[in-house]
Backbone as JSON, one array per atom type, in Angstrom:
{
  "sequence": "LTVLLALCIFAFVIRRLREERRDVARRVATKAQVRELRTLASQDSLTKLANRRAMLKALTAATASPPSDSRKHAFFLIDLNDFKRINDLHGHSLGDRVLQVVARRFRTATRPSDLLARLGGDEFAVLSYNVDRNTAYTIGLRFIATLTSEIRAGGHLHQIGASIGAAMIPDDGAITEEIIHHADLAMYRAKGQDRSSLVFFEPAANYPQQIINLQTA",
  "N": [[-6.98, 19.95, 51.77], [-5.34, 17.75, 52.24], [-7.12, 16.07, 53.57], [-8.98, 15.67, 51.53], [-7.4, 14.33, 49.66], [-6.86, 12.01, 51.09], [-9.41, 10.96, 51.26], [-9.87, 10.43, 48.58], [-7.93, 8.47, 48.06], [-8.84, 6.51, 49.8], [-11.34, 5.93, 48.65], [-10.48, 4.94, 46.21], [-9.09, 2.61, 47.01], [-11.19, 1.11, 48.14], [-12.76, 0.76, 45.86], [-11.02, -0.81, 44.31], [-10.82, -3.08, 45.9], [-13.43, -4.04, 45.75], [-13.55, -4.59, 43.01], [-11.63, -6.6, 42.86], [-12.87, -8.57, 44.41], [-15.08, -9.09, 42.82], [-13.72, -10.1, 40.58], [-12.58, -12.42, 41.67], [-14.93, -13.81, 42.32], [-15.96, -14.18, 39.75], [-13.97, -15.83, 38.67], [-14.2, -18.09, 40.31], [-16.83, -18.86, 39.67], [-16.49, -19.41, 36.97], [-14.68, -21.58, 37.05], [-16.32, -23.44, 38.34], [-18.31, -23.75, 36.41], [-16.78, -24.88, 34.36], [-16.04, -27.29, 35.58], [-18.58, -28.43, 35.8], [-19.31, -28.66, 33.11], [-17.37, -30.47, 32.26], [-18.12, -32.67, 33.76], [-20.7, -33.15, 32.71], [-19.96, -33.8, 30.13], [-18.83, -36.27, 30.43], [-20.72, -37.87, 31.58], [-23.61, -39.94, 31.7], [-26.78, -38.75, 31.05], [-29.22, -39.83, 31.85], [-28.87, -41.99, 33.71], [-26.83, -41.12, 35.31], [-24.45, -42.41, 35.36], [-21.04, -43.05, 34.23], [-20.39, -42.13, 30.81], [-20.28, -43.25, 27.33], [-18.08, -41.94, 26.19], [-16.41, -41.43, 28.42], [-15.85, -44.05, 29.18], [-14.47, -45.04, 26.93], [-12.19, -43.46, 27.02], [-11.05, -44.3, 29.46], [-10.65, -46.99, 28.9], [-8.84, -46.87, 26.81], [-6.63, -45.86, 28.18], [-6.2, -48.01, 29.91], [-5.5, -50.1, 28.18], [-3.19, -49.06, 27.16], [-1.48, -49.06, 29.31], [-1.15, -51.77, 30.67], [-1.45, -54.04, 33.53], [1.63, -54.79, 35.24], [2.24, -57.08, 36.55], [1.03, -60.4, 37.36], [-1.64, -59.88, 37.35], [-4.63, -58.66, 35.65], [-6.73, -56.54, 33.58], [-10.28, -56.42, 33.33], [-12.78, -56.22, 30.88], [-16.16, -55.65, 30.5], [-19.02, -56.08, 28.51], [-22.4, -55.36, 28.7], [-25.58, -56.36, 27.88], [-29.02, -55.85, 28.06], [-31.53, -58.3, 28.48], [-34.67, -58.79, 26.9], [-35.46, -56.15, 27.12], [-36.41, -54.52, 25.06], [-39.01, -55.34, 24.75], [-40.27, -54.18, 26.95], [-40.15, -51.44, 26.33], [-41.72, -51.5, 24.0], [-44.23, -52.35, 24.96], [-44.88, -50.62, 27.08], [-43.83, -48.11, 26.63], [-41.25, -45.59, 26.11], [-40.73, -43.89, 28.23], [-41.34, -45.28, 30.6], [-39.54, -47.3, 30.17], [-37.13, -45.92, 30.49], [-37.22, -45.46, 33.23], [-36.94, -48.04, 34.17], [-34.33, -48.54, 33.31], [-32.96, -46.79, 34.96], [-33.32, -48.01, 37.44], [-31.98, -50.41, 36.97], [-29.38, -49.39, 36.65], [-28.88, -48.47, 39.26], [-28.89, -50.88, 40.62], [-26.74, -52.17, 39.39], [-24.68, -50.59, 40.32], [-24.39, -51.52, 42.9], [-23.03, -53.85, 42.53], [-20.58, -53.14, 41.73], [-17.14, -52.65, 42.28], [-15.3, -50.24, 44.27], [-13.12, -49.38, 42.77], [-13.76, -49.92, 40.16], [-15.0, -48.98, 36.88], [-18.12, -48.08, 35.9], [-20.36, -47.82, 33.24], [-22.9, -46.4, 31.15], [-23.46, -47.15, 27.89], [-25.31, -46.51, 26.04], [-28.76, -46.72, 25.03], [-29.83, -49.89, 26.02], [-27.41, -50.86, 26.8], [-24.61, -51.51, 28.76], [-21.37, -51.05, 30.31], [-18.43, -52.28, 31.93], [-15.35, -51.65, 33.47], [-13.0, -53.41, 35.03], [-10.38, -53.22, 37.22], [-7.13, -54.67, 37.73], [-7.42, -57.59, 38.17], [-7.69, -61.2, 38.33], [-8.54, -64.04, 36.19], [-10.45, -65.62, 37.56], [-11.44, -63.85, 39.51], [-12.59, -61.99, 37.83], [-14.65, -63.53, 36.7], [-16.26, -63.82, 38.95], [-17.01, -61.16, 39.42], [-18.45, -60.58, 37.08], [-20.62, -62.37, 37.36], [-21.82, -61.26, 39.57], [-23.09, -59.01, 38.56], [-25.06, -60.18, 36.96], [-26.5, -61.41, 38.98], [-27.7, -59.25, 40.27], [-30.0, -58.82, 38.91], [-31.78, -60.82, 39.4], [-34.12, -60.56, 40.87], [-37.38, -59.21, 40.22], [-38.09, -56.07, 38.59], [-39.78, -53.3, 39.76], [-41.78, -50.98, 38.25], [-43.76, -48.3, 37.13], [-46.13, -49.42, 38.08], [-45.96, -52.06, 37.37], [-44.39, -55.31, 37.3], [-41.23, -56.19, 36.15], [-39.31, -58.5, 34.42], [-35.96, -58.76, 33.96], [-33.09, -59.74, 32.2], [-29.55, -60.4, 31.64], [-27.04, -60.3, 29.18], [-23.71, -60.96, 29.02], [-20.59, -60.11, 27.79], [-17.12, -60.66, 27.97], [-13.75, -59.46, 28.01], [-10.25, -59.85, 28.46], [-7.6, -57.76, 29.53], [-4.13, -57.65, 29.2], [-4.58, -59.86, 27.53], [-6.56, -60.35, 25.55], [-6.36, -58.41, 23.62], [-4.53, -55.61, 22.3], [-5.18, -53.04, 21.83], [-7.77, -50.54, 22.17], [-9.98, -50.85, 20.37], [-9.77, -53.52, 19.66], [-10.21, -54.89, 22.07], [-12.86, -54.11, 22.66], [-14.17, -55.19, 20.43], [-13.75, -57.95, 20.78], [-14.99, -58.39, 23.25], [-17.54, -57.78, 22.44], [-18.08, -59.82, 20.59], [-18.12, -61.98, 22.35], [-20.3, -61.22, 23.91], [-22.47, -61.39, 22.12], [-22.44, -64.08, 21.71], [-23.23, -64.87, 24.22], [-25.83, -63.88, 24.17], [-27.08, -65.75, 22.68], [-28.0, -67.67, 24.37], [-30.73, -68.96, 26.39], [-31.18, -67.66, 28.71], [-29.88, -65.52, 31.33], [-26.46, -64.89, 30.75], [-22.9, -65.3, 30.99], [-20.08, -64.79, 29.14], [-16.74, -65.3, 28.36], [-14.29, -63.99, 26.17], [-12.87, -66.18, 23.86], [-11.08, -68.25, 21.47], [-13.29, -69.19, 18.83], [-13.92, -71.95, 18.77], [-13.67, -72.76, 21.36], [-15.63, -71.48, 22.79], [-18.07, -72.75, 23.86], [-17.15, -74.02, 26.21], [-16.71, -71.9, 27.84], [-18.99, -70.75, 28.77], [-21.16, -69.48, 31.2], [-24.14, -69.97, 32.83], [-26.92, -68.4, 34.39], [-29.88, -68.77, 35.85], [-32.56, -66.51, 35.64], [-35.25, -66.31, 35.92]],
  "CA": [[-6.41, 19.21, 50.63], [-4.87, 16.45, 52.75], [-8.32, 15.25, 53.83], [-9.54, 15.31, 50.22], [-6.51, 13.32, 49.08], [-7.07, 10.77, 51.84], [-10.71, 10.41, 50.84], [-9.71, 9.88, 47.22], [-7.19, 7.22, 48.18], [-9.74, 5.54, 50.44], [-12.34, 5.53, 47.66], [-9.78, 4.11, 45.22], [-8.83, 1.3, 47.63], [-12.48, 0.42, 48.25], [-13.16, 0.34, 44.52], [-10.15, -1.9, 43.89], [-11.2, -4.28, 46.66], [-14.67, -4.54, 45.16], [-13.22, -5.17, 41.71], [-10.93, -7.86, 43.09], [-13.86, -9.54, 44.87], [-15.85, -9.5, 41.63], [-12.86, -10.95, 39.76], [-12.5, -13.73, 42.35], [-16.23, -14.46, 42.16], [-16.07, -14.62, 38.36], [-13.08, -16.98, 38.47], [-14.81, -19.24, 40.99], [-17.98, -19.28, 38.88], [-15.98, -20.0, 35.72], [-14.16, -22.91, 37.37], [-17.47, -24.3, 38.62], [-18.94, -24.05, 35.13], [-15.9, -25.79, 33.64], [-16.2, -28.6, 36.21], [-19.9, -28.94, 35.44], [-19.27, -29.05, 31.7], [-16.58, -31.69, 32.18], [-18.96, -33.75, 34.29], [-21.74, -33.44, 31.73], [-19.34, -34.4, 28.95], [-18.43, -37.64, 30.72], [-21.77, -38.51, 32.37], [-24.87, -40.26, 31.06], [-27.76, -37.88, 31.67], [-30.34, -40.58, 32.41], [-28.5, -42.83, 34.86], [-25.74, -40.46, 36.04], [-23.23, -43.2, 35.27], [-20.13, -42.59, 33.18], [-20.94, -42.38, 29.48], [-19.41, -43.96, 26.37], [-16.83, -41.18, 26.03], [-15.57, -41.66, 29.59], [-15.39, -45.44, 29.15], [-13.45, -45.18, 25.89], [-10.97, -42.82, 27.53], [-10.47, -45.18, 30.48], [-10.22, -48.23, 28.25], [-7.62, -46.54, 26.07], [-5.55, -45.77, 29.17], [-5.95, -49.35, 30.45], [-4.78, -50.89, 27.19], [-1.87, -48.47, 26.98], [-0.65, -49.38, 30.48], [-1.7, -52.94, 31.36], [-0.71, -54.39, 34.75], [2.95, -55.35, 34.98], [2.38, -58.37, 37.23], [0.16, -61.44, 36.83], [-3.02, -59.41, 37.29], [-5.09, -58.13, 34.37], [-7.96, -55.77, 33.65], [-11.4, -57.09, 32.65], [-13.77, -55.33, 30.27], [-17.44, -56.34, 30.32], [-20.13, -55.46, 27.8], [-23.64, -55.91, 29.25], [-26.77, -56.04, 27.11], [-30.17, -56.32, 28.8], [-32.44, -59.19, 27.77], [-36.11, -58.5, 26.95], [-35.75, -54.75, 27.4], [-37.19, -53.96, 23.96], [-40.41, -55.66, 25.01], [-40.77, -53.18, 27.89], [-40.39, -50.21, 25.57], [-42.82, -51.71, 23.07], [-45.5, -52.5, 25.67], [-45.16, -49.57, 28.06], [-43.31, -46.82, 26.2], [-39.86, -45.3, 26.44], [-40.63, -43.22, 29.52], [-41.22, -46.32, 31.62], [-38.27, -47.98, 29.91], [-36.07, -45.13, 31.12], [-37.28, -45.7, 34.67], [-36.35, -49.36, 34.39], [-32.88, -48.39, 33.15], [-32.43, -46.15, 36.17], [-33.28, -49.04, 38.49], [-30.88, -51.31, 36.61], [-28.13, -48.69, 36.95], [-28.68, -48.48, 40.71], [-28.52, -52.25, 41.02], [-25.38, -52.44, 38.92], [-23.74, -49.9, 41.21], [-24.15, -52.35, 44.09], [-22.13, -54.94, 42.16], [-19.33, -52.55, 41.26], [-16.14, -52.33, 43.28], [-14.97, -48.81, 44.23], [-12.1, -49.08, 41.75], [-14.27, -50.22, 38.82], [-15.72, -47.94, 36.16], [-19.39, -48.54, 35.36], [-20.85, -46.83, 32.29], [-23.98, -46.73, 30.2], [-22.97, -46.8, 26.56], [-26.44, -46.04, 25.25], [-29.82, -47.7, 24.98], [-29.81, -50.82, 27.16], [-26.08, -51.45, 26.84], [-23.73, -50.99, 29.8], [-20.01, -51.59, 30.27], [-17.69, -52.21, 33.19], [-13.92, -51.87, 33.4], [-12.53, -53.84, 36.36], [-8.93, -53.14, 37.24], [-6.27, -55.52, 38.56], [-8.12, -58.82, 38.53], [-7.35, -62.4, 37.57], [-9.72, -64.55, 35.49], [-11.45, -66.06, 38.52], [-12.08, -62.67, 40.09], [-13.43, -61.41, 36.78], [-15.87, -64.34, 36.64], [-17.08, -63.48, 40.12], [-17.57, -59.82, 39.2], [-19.48, -60.7, 36.04], [-21.79, -63.04, 37.91], [-22.5, -60.35, 40.5], [-23.99, -58.15, 37.78], [-26.22, -60.99, 36.62], [-27.27, -61.67, 40.2], [-28.48, -58.07, 40.66], [-31.26, -58.79, 38.14], [-32.57, -62.03, 39.66], [-35.45, -60.16, 41.32], [-38.08, -58.37, 39.26], [-38.01, -54.62, 38.76], [-41.1, -52.67, 39.8], [-41.82, -49.64, 37.66], [-45.02, -48.01, 36.46], [-47.19, -50.31, 38.53], [-45.76, -53.4, 36.82], [-43.14, -56.01, 37.6], [-40.53, -56.48, 34.9], [-38.2, -59.44, 34.56], [-34.87, -58.37, 33.06], [-31.87, -60.53, 32.29], [-28.37, -59.74, 31.09], [-26.05, -61.05, 28.41], [-22.44, -60.28, 29.3], [-19.38, -60.56, 27.12], [-15.95, -60.12, 28.67], [-12.41, -59.6, 27.42], [-9.2, -59.55, 29.43], [-6.5, -56.91, 29.07], [-3.87, -57.5, 27.76], [-4.65, -61.14, 26.84], [-7.49, -60.4, 24.42], [-6.2, -57.3, 22.71], [-3.53, -54.62, 22.67], [-5.74, -51.71, 21.62], [-9.16, -50.41, 22.6], [-10.91, -51.4, 19.39], [-9.67, -54.97, 19.71], [-10.87, -55.33, 23.3], [-14.3, -53.92, 22.49], [-14.65, -56.15, 19.43], [-13.75, -59.29, 21.35], [-16.06, -58.43, 24.25], [-18.8, -57.76, 21.7], [-18.27, -61.18, 20.08], [-18.51, -62.82, 23.49], [-21.65, -60.84, 24.34], [-23.45, -61.95, 21.21], [-22.47, -65.52, 22.0], [-24.05, -64.98, 25.43], [-27.23, -63.61, 23.83], [-27.64, -66.95, 22.08], [-28.55, -68.52, 25.42], [-32.12, -68.64, 26.71], [-31.19, -67.1, 30.06], [-28.73, -64.64, 31.53], [-25.22, -65.63, 30.52], [-21.6, -64.62, 31.01], [-19.15, -65.46, 28.23], [-15.43, -64.67, 28.17], [-13.76, -64.19, 24.83], [-11.91, -67.23, 23.55], [-11.28, -68.69, 20.1], [-14.67, -69.64, 18.66], [-14.1, -73.38, 19.05], [-13.68, -72.98, 22.81], [-16.69, -70.73, 23.45], [-19.0, -73.5, 24.7], [-16.57, -74.32, 27.52], [-16.55, -70.68, 28.62], [-20.3, -70.18, 29.05], [-21.73, -69.69, 32.53], [-25.53, -69.56, 32.82], [-27.54, -68.17, 35.69], [-31.3, -68.61, 35.61], [-33.08, -65.29, 36.27], [-36.7, -66.35, 36.05]],
  "C": [[-5.96, 17.81, 51.06], [-6.04, 15.51, 52.98], [-8.92, 14.76, 52.52], [-8.72, 14.21, 49.56], [-6.71, 11.97, 49.77], [-8.38, 10.12, 51.45], [-10.63, 9.77, 49.46], [-8.99, 8.54, 47.26], [-8.07, 6.12, 48.77], [-10.77, 5.01, 49.45], [-11.72, 4.61, 46.6], [-9.54, 2.7, 45.75], [-10.11, 0.48, 47.72], [-12.92, -0.11, 46.89], [-12.33, -0.84, 44.03], [-10.49, -3.19, 44.62], [-12.47, -4.9, 46.09], [-14.42, -5.2, 43.82], [-12.53, -6.52, 41.86], [-11.91, -8.94, 43.55], [-14.71, -10.04, 43.7], [-15.03, -10.42, 40.73], [-12.75, -12.36, 40.36], [-13.8, -14.5, 42.16], [-16.41, -14.98, 40.74], [-15.2, -15.83, 38.1], [-13.65, -18.24, 39.11], [-15.98, -19.78, 40.17], [-17.54, -19.95, 37.59], [-15.45, -21.4, 35.97], [-15.29, -23.89, 37.64], [-18.17, -24.7, 37.33], [-18.1, -25.04, 34.32], [-16.01, -27.2, 34.22], [-17.53, -29.23, 35.83], [-19.93, -29.43, 34.0], [-18.47, -30.34, 31.51], [-17.37, -32.89, 32.67], [-20.02, -34.15, 33.29], [-21.17, -34.14, 30.51], [-18.99, -35.86, 29.18], [-19.5, -38.43, 31.45], [-23.01, -38.76, 31.52], [-25.98, -39.51, 31.79], [-28.89, -38.64, 32.34], [-29.97, -41.29, 33.71], [-27.46, -42.2, 35.77], [-24.49, -41.34, 36.14], [-22.27, -42.52, 34.3], [-20.75, -42.9, 31.82], [-19.91, -43.07, 28.58], [-18.06, -43.25, 26.25], [-15.88, -41.44, 27.18], [-15.02, -43.08, 29.59], [-14.3, -45.63, 28.1], [-12.12, -44.58, 26.34], [-10.27, -43.72, 28.54], [-9.94, -46.47, 29.87], [-8.95, -48.02, 27.45], [-6.42, -46.47, 27.02], [-5.19, -47.15, 29.71], [-5.18, -50.22, 29.47], [-3.37, -50.36, 26.97], [-0.93, -48.83, 28.12], [-1.24, -50.56, 31.24], [-0.89, -53.25, 32.61], [0.61, -55.06, 34.42], [3.15, -56.7, 35.65], [1.4, -59.36, 36.62], [-1.3, -61.02, 36.75], [-3.34, -58.81, 35.92], [-6.24, -57.16, 34.64], [-9.03, -56.56, 32.9], [-12.37, -56.05, 32.13], [-15.02, -56.13, 29.97], [-18.39, -55.47, 29.49], [-21.41, -56.15, 28.27], [-24.82, -55.42, 28.42], [-27.97, -56.64, 27.84], [-31.07, -57.19, 27.92], [-33.88, -58.73, 27.97], [-36.43, -57.04, 27.25], [-36.61, -54.12, 26.31], [-38.68, -54.2, 24.18], [-41.04, -54.63, 25.97], [-41.07, -51.87, 27.18], [-41.6, -50.35, 24.65], [-44.18, -51.73, 23.77], [-45.88, -51.27, 26.49], [-44.62, -48.19, 27.68], [-41.92, -46.54, 26.73], [-39.71, -44.62, 27.79], [-40.51, -44.25, 30.64], [-39.92, -47.1, 31.43], [-37.09, -47.25, 30.52], [-36.05, -45.35, 32.62], [-36.69, -47.06, 35.02], [-34.83, -49.29, 34.28], [-32.26, -47.74, 34.37], [-32.34, -47.13, 37.33], [-32.13, -50.0, 38.22], [-29.54, -50.66, 36.96], [-27.85, -48.7, 38.45], [-28.28, -49.87, 41.19], [-27.1, -52.58, 40.59], [-24.34, -51.76, 39.8], [-23.41, -50.76, 42.43], [-23.19, -53.49, 43.8], [-20.75, -54.45, 41.77], [-18.39, -52.27, 42.42], [-15.8, -50.83, 43.19], [-13.98, -48.45, 43.12], [-12.6, -49.31, 40.33], [-14.94, -48.99, 38.2], [-16.95, -48.57, 35.52], [-19.95, -47.45, 34.46], [-22.08, -47.34, 31.56], [-23.53, -46.23, 28.84], [-24.05, -46.21, 25.68], [-27.5, -47.12, 25.19], [-29.81, -48.57, 26.23], [-28.46, -51.52, 27.27], [-25.22, -50.72, 27.87], [-22.34, -51.61, 29.62], [-19.36, -51.38, 31.63], [-16.22, -52.46, 32.89], [-13.44, -52.16, 34.81], [-11.02, -53.94, 36.33], [-8.3, -54.21, 38.15], [-7.0, -56.75, 39.09], [-7.47, -60.0, 37.8], [-8.64, -62.94, 36.95], [-10.82, -64.97, 36.47], [-12.19, -64.89, 39.16], [-13.01, -62.01, 39.08], [-14.73, -62.2, 36.62], [-16.81, -63.94, 37.77], [-17.75, -62.13, 39.94], [-18.69, -59.88, 38.17], [-20.76, -61.33, 36.56], [-22.55, -62.15, 38.89], [-23.46, -59.44, 39.75], [-25.23, -58.93, 37.35], [-27.12, -61.18, 37.83], [-28.12, -60.48, 40.61], [-29.84, -58.04, 39.98], [-32.12, -60.02, 38.4], [-33.97, -61.68, 40.17], [-36.07, -59.19, 40.32], [-37.94, -56.89, 39.61], [-39.42, -54.05, 38.73], [-41.0, -51.26, 39.26], [-43.16, -49.45, 36.95], [-46.15, -48.93, 36.85], [-47.09, -51.72, 37.99], [-44.45, -53.99, 37.34], [-42.51, -56.45, 36.29], [-39.36, -57.41, 35.18], [-37.15, -59.11, 33.51], [-33.7, -59.33, 33.29], [-30.71, -59.78, 31.68], [-27.51, -60.73, 30.32], [-24.74, -60.29, 28.51], [-21.31, -60.93, 28.52], [-18.18, -59.89, 27.76], [-14.67, -60.38, 27.9], [-11.39, -59.16, 28.44], [-8.1, -58.72, 28.78], [-5.24, -57.29, 29.86], [-4.08, -58.78, 26.94], [-5.45, -61.08, 25.54], [-7.41, -59.2, 23.51], [-5.22, -56.27, 23.23], [-4.05, -53.2, 22.52], [-7.23, -51.72, 21.97], [-10.13, -51.09, 21.66], [-10.93, -52.92, 19.44], [-10.41, -55.52, 20.93], [-12.38, -55.23, 23.16], [-14.87, -54.96, 21.53], [-14.74, -57.55, 20.02], [-14.8, -59.43, 22.44], [-17.43, -58.48, 23.57], [-19.1, -59.15, 21.12], [-18.75, -62.11, 21.2], [-19.94, -62.49, 23.94], [-22.71, -61.43, 23.42], [-23.53, -63.47, 21.32], [-23.34, -65.76, 23.24], [-25.53, -64.78, 25.11], [-27.88, -64.81, 23.15], [-28.22, -67.92, 23.1], [-29.98, -68.09, 25.74], [-32.26, -68.08, 28.12], [-29.99, -66.16, 30.2], [-27.44, -65.44, 31.45], [-24.01, -64.71, 30.58], [-20.65, -65.43, 30.15], [-17.87, -64.65, 28.13], [-14.92, -64.97, 26.77], [-12.71, -65.28, 24.81], [-12.03, -67.51, 22.07], [-12.63, -69.38, 19.96], [-14.88, -71.09, 19.05], [-14.2, -73.66, 20.54], [-14.81, -72.26, 23.52], [-17.61, -71.58, 24.31], [-18.46, -73.82, 26.09], [-16.48, -73.09, 28.42], [-17.87, -70.07, 29.05], [-20.72, -70.52, 30.47], [-23.15, -69.15, 32.49], [-26.02, -69.36, 34.24], [-28.99, -67.87, 35.43], [-31.81, -67.37, 36.34], [-34.58, -65.33, 36.46], [-37.09, -66.95, 37.4]]
}
């Protein structure tokens, strides 16, 4: 009887250990799935950059807590020049490959603390933390400079430029929508140029003095 009881206890302990191991494995798998879902929810599937949702979340946090000293945050909207022509001539599949190359090049211009995102289509955005106006100019020009050389994809060379509109936080807006709107206004002013351009938001009368051009051809 004693031996039988010991065997029963031993079998019970073994079964409980197996159940606990299965529970641990399930919890680990569940946490991994949650992490993956969170990543997918905040990541652009094509370029693996942050997506629009992640950028809006970061921008909302940046406007809610701007720097307390003389530094600021800079928000850049980047629209690619002549990208539609690539899609029209070569198809969207090749266009996607070009976007992936652009994303890799943009990564080289991004500081470790910056957030680089693809908002959709050929539009990208960058949130640069703790900068002054001069540093923001330098960062914006670095993104333009990454596109000075042609992009090889699908057996062709493609010349891509960039129109960049920038807004400073908190100078150019107190809420996310305001910052985006002002950067968008500046970007469309930049698109009016015949080459890659960087334009910082200012009152409309002062826009011409804020334009910086960089020939990409």
